[in-house]
Short mmCIF file of C-alpha atoms and ligand atoms in Angstrom, two decimals:
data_model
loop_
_atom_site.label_atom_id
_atom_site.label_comp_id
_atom_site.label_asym_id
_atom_site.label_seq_id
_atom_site.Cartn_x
_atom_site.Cartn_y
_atom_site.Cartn_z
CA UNK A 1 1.34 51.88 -0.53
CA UNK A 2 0.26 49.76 -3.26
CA UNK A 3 -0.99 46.09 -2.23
CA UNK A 4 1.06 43.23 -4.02
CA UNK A 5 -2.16 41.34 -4.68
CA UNK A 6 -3.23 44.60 -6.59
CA UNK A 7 0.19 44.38 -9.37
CA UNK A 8 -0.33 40.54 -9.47
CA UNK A 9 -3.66 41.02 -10.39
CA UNK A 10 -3.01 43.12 -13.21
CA UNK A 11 -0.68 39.77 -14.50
CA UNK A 12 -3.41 37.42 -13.86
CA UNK A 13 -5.59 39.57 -15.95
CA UNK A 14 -3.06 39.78 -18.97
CA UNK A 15 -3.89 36.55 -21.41
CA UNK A 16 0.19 37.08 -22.41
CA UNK A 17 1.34 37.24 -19.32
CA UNK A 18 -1.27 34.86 -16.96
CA UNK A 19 0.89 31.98 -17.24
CA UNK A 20 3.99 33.68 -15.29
CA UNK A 21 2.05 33.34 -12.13
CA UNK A 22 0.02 29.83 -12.81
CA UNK A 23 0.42 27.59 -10.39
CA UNK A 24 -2.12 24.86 -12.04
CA UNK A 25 -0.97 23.45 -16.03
CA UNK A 26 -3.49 21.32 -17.90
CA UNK A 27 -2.26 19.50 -21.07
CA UNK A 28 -4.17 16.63 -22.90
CA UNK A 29 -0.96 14.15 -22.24
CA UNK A 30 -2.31 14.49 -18.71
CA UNK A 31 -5.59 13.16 -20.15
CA UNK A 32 -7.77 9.50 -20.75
CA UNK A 33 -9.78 9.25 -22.86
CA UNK A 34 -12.21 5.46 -21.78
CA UNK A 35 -14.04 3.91 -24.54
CA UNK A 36 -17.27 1.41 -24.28
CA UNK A 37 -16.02 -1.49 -26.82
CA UNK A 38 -18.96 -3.59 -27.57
CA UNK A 39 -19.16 -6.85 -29.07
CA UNK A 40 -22.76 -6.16 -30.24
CA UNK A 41 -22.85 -2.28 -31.53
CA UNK A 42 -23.08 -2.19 -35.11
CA UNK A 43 -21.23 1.40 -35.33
CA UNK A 44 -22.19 4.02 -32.78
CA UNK A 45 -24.81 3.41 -30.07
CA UNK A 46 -26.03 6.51 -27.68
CA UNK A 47 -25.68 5.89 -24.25
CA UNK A 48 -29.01 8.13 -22.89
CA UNK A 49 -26.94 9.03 -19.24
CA UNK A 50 -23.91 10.22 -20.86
CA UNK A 51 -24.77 12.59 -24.17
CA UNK A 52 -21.33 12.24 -26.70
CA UNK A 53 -20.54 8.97 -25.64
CA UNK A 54 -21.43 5.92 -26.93
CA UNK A 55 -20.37 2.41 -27.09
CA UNK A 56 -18.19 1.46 -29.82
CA UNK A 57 -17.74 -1.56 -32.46
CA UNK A 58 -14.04 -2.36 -33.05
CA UNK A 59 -13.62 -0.23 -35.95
CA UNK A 60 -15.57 3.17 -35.03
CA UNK A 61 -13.03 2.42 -31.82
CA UNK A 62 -10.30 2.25 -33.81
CA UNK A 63 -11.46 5.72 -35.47
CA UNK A 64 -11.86 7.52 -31.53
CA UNK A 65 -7.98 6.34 -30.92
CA UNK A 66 -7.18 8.01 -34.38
CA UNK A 67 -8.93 11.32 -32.94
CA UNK A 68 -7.11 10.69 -29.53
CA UNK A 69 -3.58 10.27 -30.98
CA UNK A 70 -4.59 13.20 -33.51
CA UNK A 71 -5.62 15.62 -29.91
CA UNK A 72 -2.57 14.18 -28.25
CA UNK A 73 -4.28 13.07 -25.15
CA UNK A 74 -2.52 10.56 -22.91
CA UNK A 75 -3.84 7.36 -23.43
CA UNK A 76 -7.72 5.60 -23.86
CA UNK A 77 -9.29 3.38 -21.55
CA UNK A 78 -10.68 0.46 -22.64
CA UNK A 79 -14.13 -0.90 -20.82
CA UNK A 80 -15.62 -4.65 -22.77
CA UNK A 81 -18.90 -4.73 -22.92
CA UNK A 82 -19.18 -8.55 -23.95
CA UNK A 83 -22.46 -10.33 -26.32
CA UNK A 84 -22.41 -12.97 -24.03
CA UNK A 85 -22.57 -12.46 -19.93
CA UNK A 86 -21.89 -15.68 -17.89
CA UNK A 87 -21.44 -16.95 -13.99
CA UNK A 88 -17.67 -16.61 -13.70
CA UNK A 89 -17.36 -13.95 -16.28
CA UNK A 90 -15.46 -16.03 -18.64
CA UNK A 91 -15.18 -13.51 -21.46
CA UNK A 92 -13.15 -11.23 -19.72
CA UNK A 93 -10.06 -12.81 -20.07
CA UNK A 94 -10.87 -15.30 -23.55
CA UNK A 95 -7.93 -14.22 -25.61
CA UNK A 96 -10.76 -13.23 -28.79
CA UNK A 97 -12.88 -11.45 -26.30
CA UNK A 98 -13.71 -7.58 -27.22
CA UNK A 99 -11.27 -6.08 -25.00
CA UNK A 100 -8.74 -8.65 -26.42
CA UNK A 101 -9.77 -7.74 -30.17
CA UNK A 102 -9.90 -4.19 -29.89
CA UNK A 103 -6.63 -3.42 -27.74
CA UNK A 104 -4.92 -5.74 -30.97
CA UNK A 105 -6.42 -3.41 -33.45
CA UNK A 106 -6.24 -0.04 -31.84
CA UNK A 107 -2.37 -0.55 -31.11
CA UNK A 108 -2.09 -1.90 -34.90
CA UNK A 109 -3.54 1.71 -36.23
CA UNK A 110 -2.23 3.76 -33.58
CA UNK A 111 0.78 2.14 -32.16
CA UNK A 112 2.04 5.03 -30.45
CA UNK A 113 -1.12 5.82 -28.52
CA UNK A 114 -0.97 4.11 -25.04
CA UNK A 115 -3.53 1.60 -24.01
CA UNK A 116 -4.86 1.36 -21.13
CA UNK A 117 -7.43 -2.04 -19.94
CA UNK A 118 -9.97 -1.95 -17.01
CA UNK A 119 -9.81 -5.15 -15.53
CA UNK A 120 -13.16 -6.08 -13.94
CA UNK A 121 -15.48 -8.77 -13.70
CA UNK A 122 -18.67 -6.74 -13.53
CA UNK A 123 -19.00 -6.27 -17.38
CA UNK A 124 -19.37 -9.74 -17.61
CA UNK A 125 -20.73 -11.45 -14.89
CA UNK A 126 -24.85 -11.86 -14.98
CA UNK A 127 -25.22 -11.56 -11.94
CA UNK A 128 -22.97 -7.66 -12.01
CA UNK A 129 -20.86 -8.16 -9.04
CA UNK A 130 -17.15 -7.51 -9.71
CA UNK A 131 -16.00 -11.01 -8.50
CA UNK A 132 -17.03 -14.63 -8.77
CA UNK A 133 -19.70 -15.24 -6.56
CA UNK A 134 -19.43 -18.60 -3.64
CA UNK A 135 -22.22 -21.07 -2.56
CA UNK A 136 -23.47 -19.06 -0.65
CA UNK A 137 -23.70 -15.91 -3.04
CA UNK A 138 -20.78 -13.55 -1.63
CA UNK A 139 -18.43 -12.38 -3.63
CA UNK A 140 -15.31 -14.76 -3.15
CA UNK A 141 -12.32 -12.31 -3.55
CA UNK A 142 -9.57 -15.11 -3.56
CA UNK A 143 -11.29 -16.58 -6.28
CA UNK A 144 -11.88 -13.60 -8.33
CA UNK A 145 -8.11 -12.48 -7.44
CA UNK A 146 -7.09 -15.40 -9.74
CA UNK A 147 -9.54 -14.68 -12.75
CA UNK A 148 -8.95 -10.87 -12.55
CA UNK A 149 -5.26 -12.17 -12.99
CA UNK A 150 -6.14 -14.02 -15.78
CA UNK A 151 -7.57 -11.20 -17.59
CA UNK A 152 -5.02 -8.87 -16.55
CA UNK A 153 -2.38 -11.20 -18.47
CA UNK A 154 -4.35 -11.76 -22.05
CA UNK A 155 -5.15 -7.98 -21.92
CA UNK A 156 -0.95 -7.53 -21.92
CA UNK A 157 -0.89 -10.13 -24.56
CA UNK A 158 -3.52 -8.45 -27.03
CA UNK A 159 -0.77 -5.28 -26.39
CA UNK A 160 -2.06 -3.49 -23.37
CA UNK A 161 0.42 -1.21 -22.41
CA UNK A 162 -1.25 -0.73 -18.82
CA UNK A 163 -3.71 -2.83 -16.83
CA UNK A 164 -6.07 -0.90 -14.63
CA UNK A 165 -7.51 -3.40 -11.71
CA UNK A 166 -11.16 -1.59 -10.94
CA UNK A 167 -12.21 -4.69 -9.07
CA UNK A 168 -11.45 -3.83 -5.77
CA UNK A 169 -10.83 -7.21 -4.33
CA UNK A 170 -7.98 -7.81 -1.69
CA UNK A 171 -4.57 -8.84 -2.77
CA UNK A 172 -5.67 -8.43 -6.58
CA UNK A 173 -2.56 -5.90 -7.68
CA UNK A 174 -0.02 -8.39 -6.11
CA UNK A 175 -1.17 -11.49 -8.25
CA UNK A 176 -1.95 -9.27 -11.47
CA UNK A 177 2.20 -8.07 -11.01
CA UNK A 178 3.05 -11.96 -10.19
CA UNK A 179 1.11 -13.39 -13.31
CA UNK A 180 1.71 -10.40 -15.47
CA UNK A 181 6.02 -11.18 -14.14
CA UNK A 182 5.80 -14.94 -14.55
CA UNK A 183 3.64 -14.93 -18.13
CA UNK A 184 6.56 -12.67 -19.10
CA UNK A 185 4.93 -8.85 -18.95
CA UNK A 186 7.60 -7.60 -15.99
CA UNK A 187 7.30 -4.20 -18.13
CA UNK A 188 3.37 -3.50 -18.10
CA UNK A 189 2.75 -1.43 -15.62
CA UNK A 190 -0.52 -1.40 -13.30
CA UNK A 191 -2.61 1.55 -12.85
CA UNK A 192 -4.67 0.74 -9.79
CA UNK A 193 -7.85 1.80 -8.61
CA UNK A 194 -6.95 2.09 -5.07
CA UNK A 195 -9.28 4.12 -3.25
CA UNK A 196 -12.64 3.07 -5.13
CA UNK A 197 -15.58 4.51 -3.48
CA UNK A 198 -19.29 2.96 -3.31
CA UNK A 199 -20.64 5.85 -5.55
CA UNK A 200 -23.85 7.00 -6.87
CA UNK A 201 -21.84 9.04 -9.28
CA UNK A 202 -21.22 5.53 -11.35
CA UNK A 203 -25.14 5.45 -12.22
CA UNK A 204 -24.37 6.17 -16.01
CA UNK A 205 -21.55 3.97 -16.35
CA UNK A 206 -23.87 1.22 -15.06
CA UNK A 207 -26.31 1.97 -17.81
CA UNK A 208 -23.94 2.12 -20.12
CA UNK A 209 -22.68 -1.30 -19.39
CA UNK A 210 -25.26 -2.65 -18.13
CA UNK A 211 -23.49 -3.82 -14.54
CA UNK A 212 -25.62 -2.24 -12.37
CA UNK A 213 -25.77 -6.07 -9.84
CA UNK A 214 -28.78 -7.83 -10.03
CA UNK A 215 -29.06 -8.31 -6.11
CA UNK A 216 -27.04 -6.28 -3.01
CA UNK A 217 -24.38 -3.93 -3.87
CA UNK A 218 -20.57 -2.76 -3.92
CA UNK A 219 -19.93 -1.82 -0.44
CA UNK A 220 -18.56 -5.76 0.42
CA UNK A 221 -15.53 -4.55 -1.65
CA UNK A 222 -15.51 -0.70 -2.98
CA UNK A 223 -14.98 2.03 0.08
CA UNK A 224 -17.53 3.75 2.16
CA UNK A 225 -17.19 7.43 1.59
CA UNK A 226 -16.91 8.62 4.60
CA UNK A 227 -13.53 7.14 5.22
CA UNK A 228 -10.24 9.41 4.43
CA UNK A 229 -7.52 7.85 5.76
CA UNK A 230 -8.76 4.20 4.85
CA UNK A 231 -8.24 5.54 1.06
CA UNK A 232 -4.86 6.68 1.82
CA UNK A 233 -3.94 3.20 3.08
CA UNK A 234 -5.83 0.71 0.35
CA UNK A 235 -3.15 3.80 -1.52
CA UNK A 236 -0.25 2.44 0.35
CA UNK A 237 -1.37 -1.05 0.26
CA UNK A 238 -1.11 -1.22 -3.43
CA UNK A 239 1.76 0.29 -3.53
CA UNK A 240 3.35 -2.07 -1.73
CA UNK A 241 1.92 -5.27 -3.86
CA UNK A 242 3.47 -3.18 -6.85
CA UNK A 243 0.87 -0.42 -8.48
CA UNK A 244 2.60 1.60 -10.55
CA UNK A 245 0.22 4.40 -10.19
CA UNK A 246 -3.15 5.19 -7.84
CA UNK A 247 -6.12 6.15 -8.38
CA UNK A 248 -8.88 8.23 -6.68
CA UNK A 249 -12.62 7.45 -7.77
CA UNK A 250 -14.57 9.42 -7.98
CA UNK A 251 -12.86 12.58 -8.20
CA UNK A 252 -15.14 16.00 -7.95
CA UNK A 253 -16.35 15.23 -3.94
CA UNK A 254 -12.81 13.34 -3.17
CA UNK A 255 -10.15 16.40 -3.73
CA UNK A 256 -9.75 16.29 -0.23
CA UNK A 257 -8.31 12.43 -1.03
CA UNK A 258 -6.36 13.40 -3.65
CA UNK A 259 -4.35 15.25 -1.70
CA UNK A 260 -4.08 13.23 0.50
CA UNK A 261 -2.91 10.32 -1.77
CA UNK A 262 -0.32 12.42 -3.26
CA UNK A 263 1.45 13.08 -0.44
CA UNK A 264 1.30 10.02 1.03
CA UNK A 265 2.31 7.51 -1.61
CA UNK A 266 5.38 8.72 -3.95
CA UNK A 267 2.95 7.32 -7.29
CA UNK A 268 1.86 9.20 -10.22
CA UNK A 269 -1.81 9.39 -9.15
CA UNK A 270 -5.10 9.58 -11.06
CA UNK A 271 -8.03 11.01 -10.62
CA UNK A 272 -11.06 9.33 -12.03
CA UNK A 273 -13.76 12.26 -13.35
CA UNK A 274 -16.82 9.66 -13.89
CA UNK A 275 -19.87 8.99 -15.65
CA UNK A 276 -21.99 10.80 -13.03
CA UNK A 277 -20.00 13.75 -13.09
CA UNK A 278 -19.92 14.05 -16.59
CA UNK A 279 -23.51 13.89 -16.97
CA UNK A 280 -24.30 16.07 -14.27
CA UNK A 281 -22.02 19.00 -16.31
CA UNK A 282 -24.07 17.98 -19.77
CA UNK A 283 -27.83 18.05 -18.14
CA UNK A 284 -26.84 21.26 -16.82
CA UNK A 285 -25.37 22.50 -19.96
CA UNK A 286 -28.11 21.44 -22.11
CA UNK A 287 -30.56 23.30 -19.57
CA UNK A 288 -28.74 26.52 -20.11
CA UNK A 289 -27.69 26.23 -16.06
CA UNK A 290 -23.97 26.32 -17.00
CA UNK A 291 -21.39 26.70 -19.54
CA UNK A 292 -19.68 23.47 -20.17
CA UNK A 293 -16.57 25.21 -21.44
CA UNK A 294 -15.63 27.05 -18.49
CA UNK A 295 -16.99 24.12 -16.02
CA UNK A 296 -15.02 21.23 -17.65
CA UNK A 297 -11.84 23.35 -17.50
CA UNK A 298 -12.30 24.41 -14.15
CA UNK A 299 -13.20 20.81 -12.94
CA UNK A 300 -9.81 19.78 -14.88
CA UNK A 301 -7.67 22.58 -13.69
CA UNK A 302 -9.09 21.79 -9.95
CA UNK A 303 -8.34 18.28 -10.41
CA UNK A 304 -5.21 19.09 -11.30
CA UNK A 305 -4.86 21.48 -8.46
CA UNK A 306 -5.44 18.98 -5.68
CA UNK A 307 -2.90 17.04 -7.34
CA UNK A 308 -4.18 14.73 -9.70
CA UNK A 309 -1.12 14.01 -12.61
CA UNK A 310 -3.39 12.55 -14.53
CA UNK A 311 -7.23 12.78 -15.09
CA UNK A 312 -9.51 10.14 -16.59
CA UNK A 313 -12.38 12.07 -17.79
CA UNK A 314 -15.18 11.31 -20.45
CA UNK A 315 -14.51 15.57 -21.56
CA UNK A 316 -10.92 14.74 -22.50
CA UNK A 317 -11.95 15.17 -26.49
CA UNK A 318 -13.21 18.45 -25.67
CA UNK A 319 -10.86 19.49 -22.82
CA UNK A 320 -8.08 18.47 -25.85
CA UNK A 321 -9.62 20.93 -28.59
CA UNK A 322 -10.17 23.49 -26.10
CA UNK A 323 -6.86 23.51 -24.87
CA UNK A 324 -5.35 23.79 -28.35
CA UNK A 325 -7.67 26.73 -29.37
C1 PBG B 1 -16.04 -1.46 -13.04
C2 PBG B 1 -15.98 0.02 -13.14
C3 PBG B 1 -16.96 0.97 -12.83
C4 PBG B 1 -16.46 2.20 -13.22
C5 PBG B 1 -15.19 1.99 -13.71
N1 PBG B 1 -14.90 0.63 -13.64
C6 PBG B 1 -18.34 0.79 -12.31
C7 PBG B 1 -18.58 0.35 -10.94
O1 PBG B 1 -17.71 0.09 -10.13
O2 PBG B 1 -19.77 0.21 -10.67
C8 PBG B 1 -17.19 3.50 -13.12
C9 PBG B 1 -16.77 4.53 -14.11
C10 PBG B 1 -17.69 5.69 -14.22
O3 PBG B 1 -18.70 5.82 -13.51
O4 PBG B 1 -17.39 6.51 -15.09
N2 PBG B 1 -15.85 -1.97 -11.78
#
């Protein structure tokens, strides 16, 4: 008797006929693509965590949209990294700042590529905390609620097609859908960050914006990560105050959460793939430990697996010309 795992393999091994018994697609639609915009880059600037990316002026922005519309991926994510940091964080939601500017210029080149705005504080405070800080130097999360919602509005009027809340505060995706409702945006959706864990994966992204906080840390507001089923409900909890779509963050130790997000909220979820686990796959790389290839396609395809629908991941570019090979 021949064993059924035996005939299957010989279809798995078949290039023409693998995809009859796939389980797992990956297409770049399913991809972001974030970009650093900075007000003070004259061109291109290396970010030394995260080799292949670098923060952006408007116009070599404007250029990586071109290349993600050309690649077809899904959308790019826009992070503001602002000349000017302040107390409150003011230039996160001034109607010229560089989040502002380049979401207005990207959608004028590209107006069929989808836009998609982190809305956070920690870009632009001095001080690096996601909120506004009170007297007594805690973050105030009613307070920052109302300036997140702020931003969240002149990002939709620059043309953001999506707002993604990264903030973490309480309450913030139920006053981003009331503002974003009464200023007249009842059709931009919200892509929440919903289960946002206290990570030492974000080290590069911190570099690369320079947010790391001056004093204490996240764990006041992002999610310890030993907790599963308090992801599932911050999940739930947004959904309910009107998210659109969840996220998981980060994604390559949280699969588990992924899952588990899927099937408890009925949302298109993401999964964010972040700056630490991108640079972890390009020091190996560039050590000769791995081959980025096959890792970033496995990562993808496992991201996929656990049931991310889409995947925000610094490889998309790559993932995108791979794909199409
Ligand atoms: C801002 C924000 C962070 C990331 C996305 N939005 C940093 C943080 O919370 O410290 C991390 C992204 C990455 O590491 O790729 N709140």
């Amino acid at each position: 008797m021949a064993f059924p795992q035996t005939r299957l393999r010989r279809l798995r091994a078949s290039p023409a006929l693998r995809g009859l018994v796939r389980e797992t697609d990956l297409r770049a639609e399913q991809l972001i693509l974030p970009l650093f915009v900075s007000e003070t880059a004259e061109g291109r600037e290396e970010i030394q965590a995260m080799p292949g990316v670098q923060r952006l002026s408007i116009a070599e922005a404007v250029k990586e949209a071109g290349e993600a519309t050309r690649l077809g991926l899904g959308a790019v994510l826009l992070f503001g990294l602002p000349a000017e940091k302040d107390r409150e964080g003011s230039a996160a939601w001034d109607e010229e700042g560089i989040v502002q500017l380049s979401t207005r210029a990207i959608k004028q080149a590209h107006p069929e590529l989808l836009v998609v705005t982190d809305v956070c504080l920690c870009e632009y405070t001095e001080h690096g905390h996601c909120g506004v800080l009170s007297e007594d130097g805690q973050v105030d999360n009613d307070a920052s609620v109302d300036l997140l919602a702020r931003t969240a509005v002149s990002h939709a009027r620059a043309g953001a097609d999506l707002v993604a809340p990264s903030d973490m505060m309480d309450g913030r995706v139920g006053a981003i859908r009331e503002a974003l409702d009464e200023e007249g945006f009842s059709q931009t959706p919200i892509m929440a960050y919903s289960a946002k864990f206290a990570s030492a994966f974000y080290g590069p992204f911190r570099d690369a914006a320079g947010s790391a906080p001056a004093f204490g840390d996240r764990r006041g507001y992002q999610m310890d990560p030993a907790n599963g089923r308090e992801a599932v409900r911050e999940a739930l909890l947004d959904a309910q105050e009107g998210a659109d779509m969840v996220m998981v963050k980060p994604a390559l130790a949280y699969g588990d959460l992924i899952r588990a997000v899927k099937r408890a909220s009925r949302l298109p979820v993401a999964a964010y793939n972040v700056s630490g686990e991108y640079a972890m796959v390009k020091a190996a790389a560039a050590a000769g430990y791995l081959d980025e290839r096959a890792t970033v396609m496995e990562i993808l395809t496992s991201l996929r697996r656990a049931g991310a629908d889409i995947i925000i991941s610094y490889h998309a570019k790559d993932a995108a010309l791979w794909l199409a090979e």
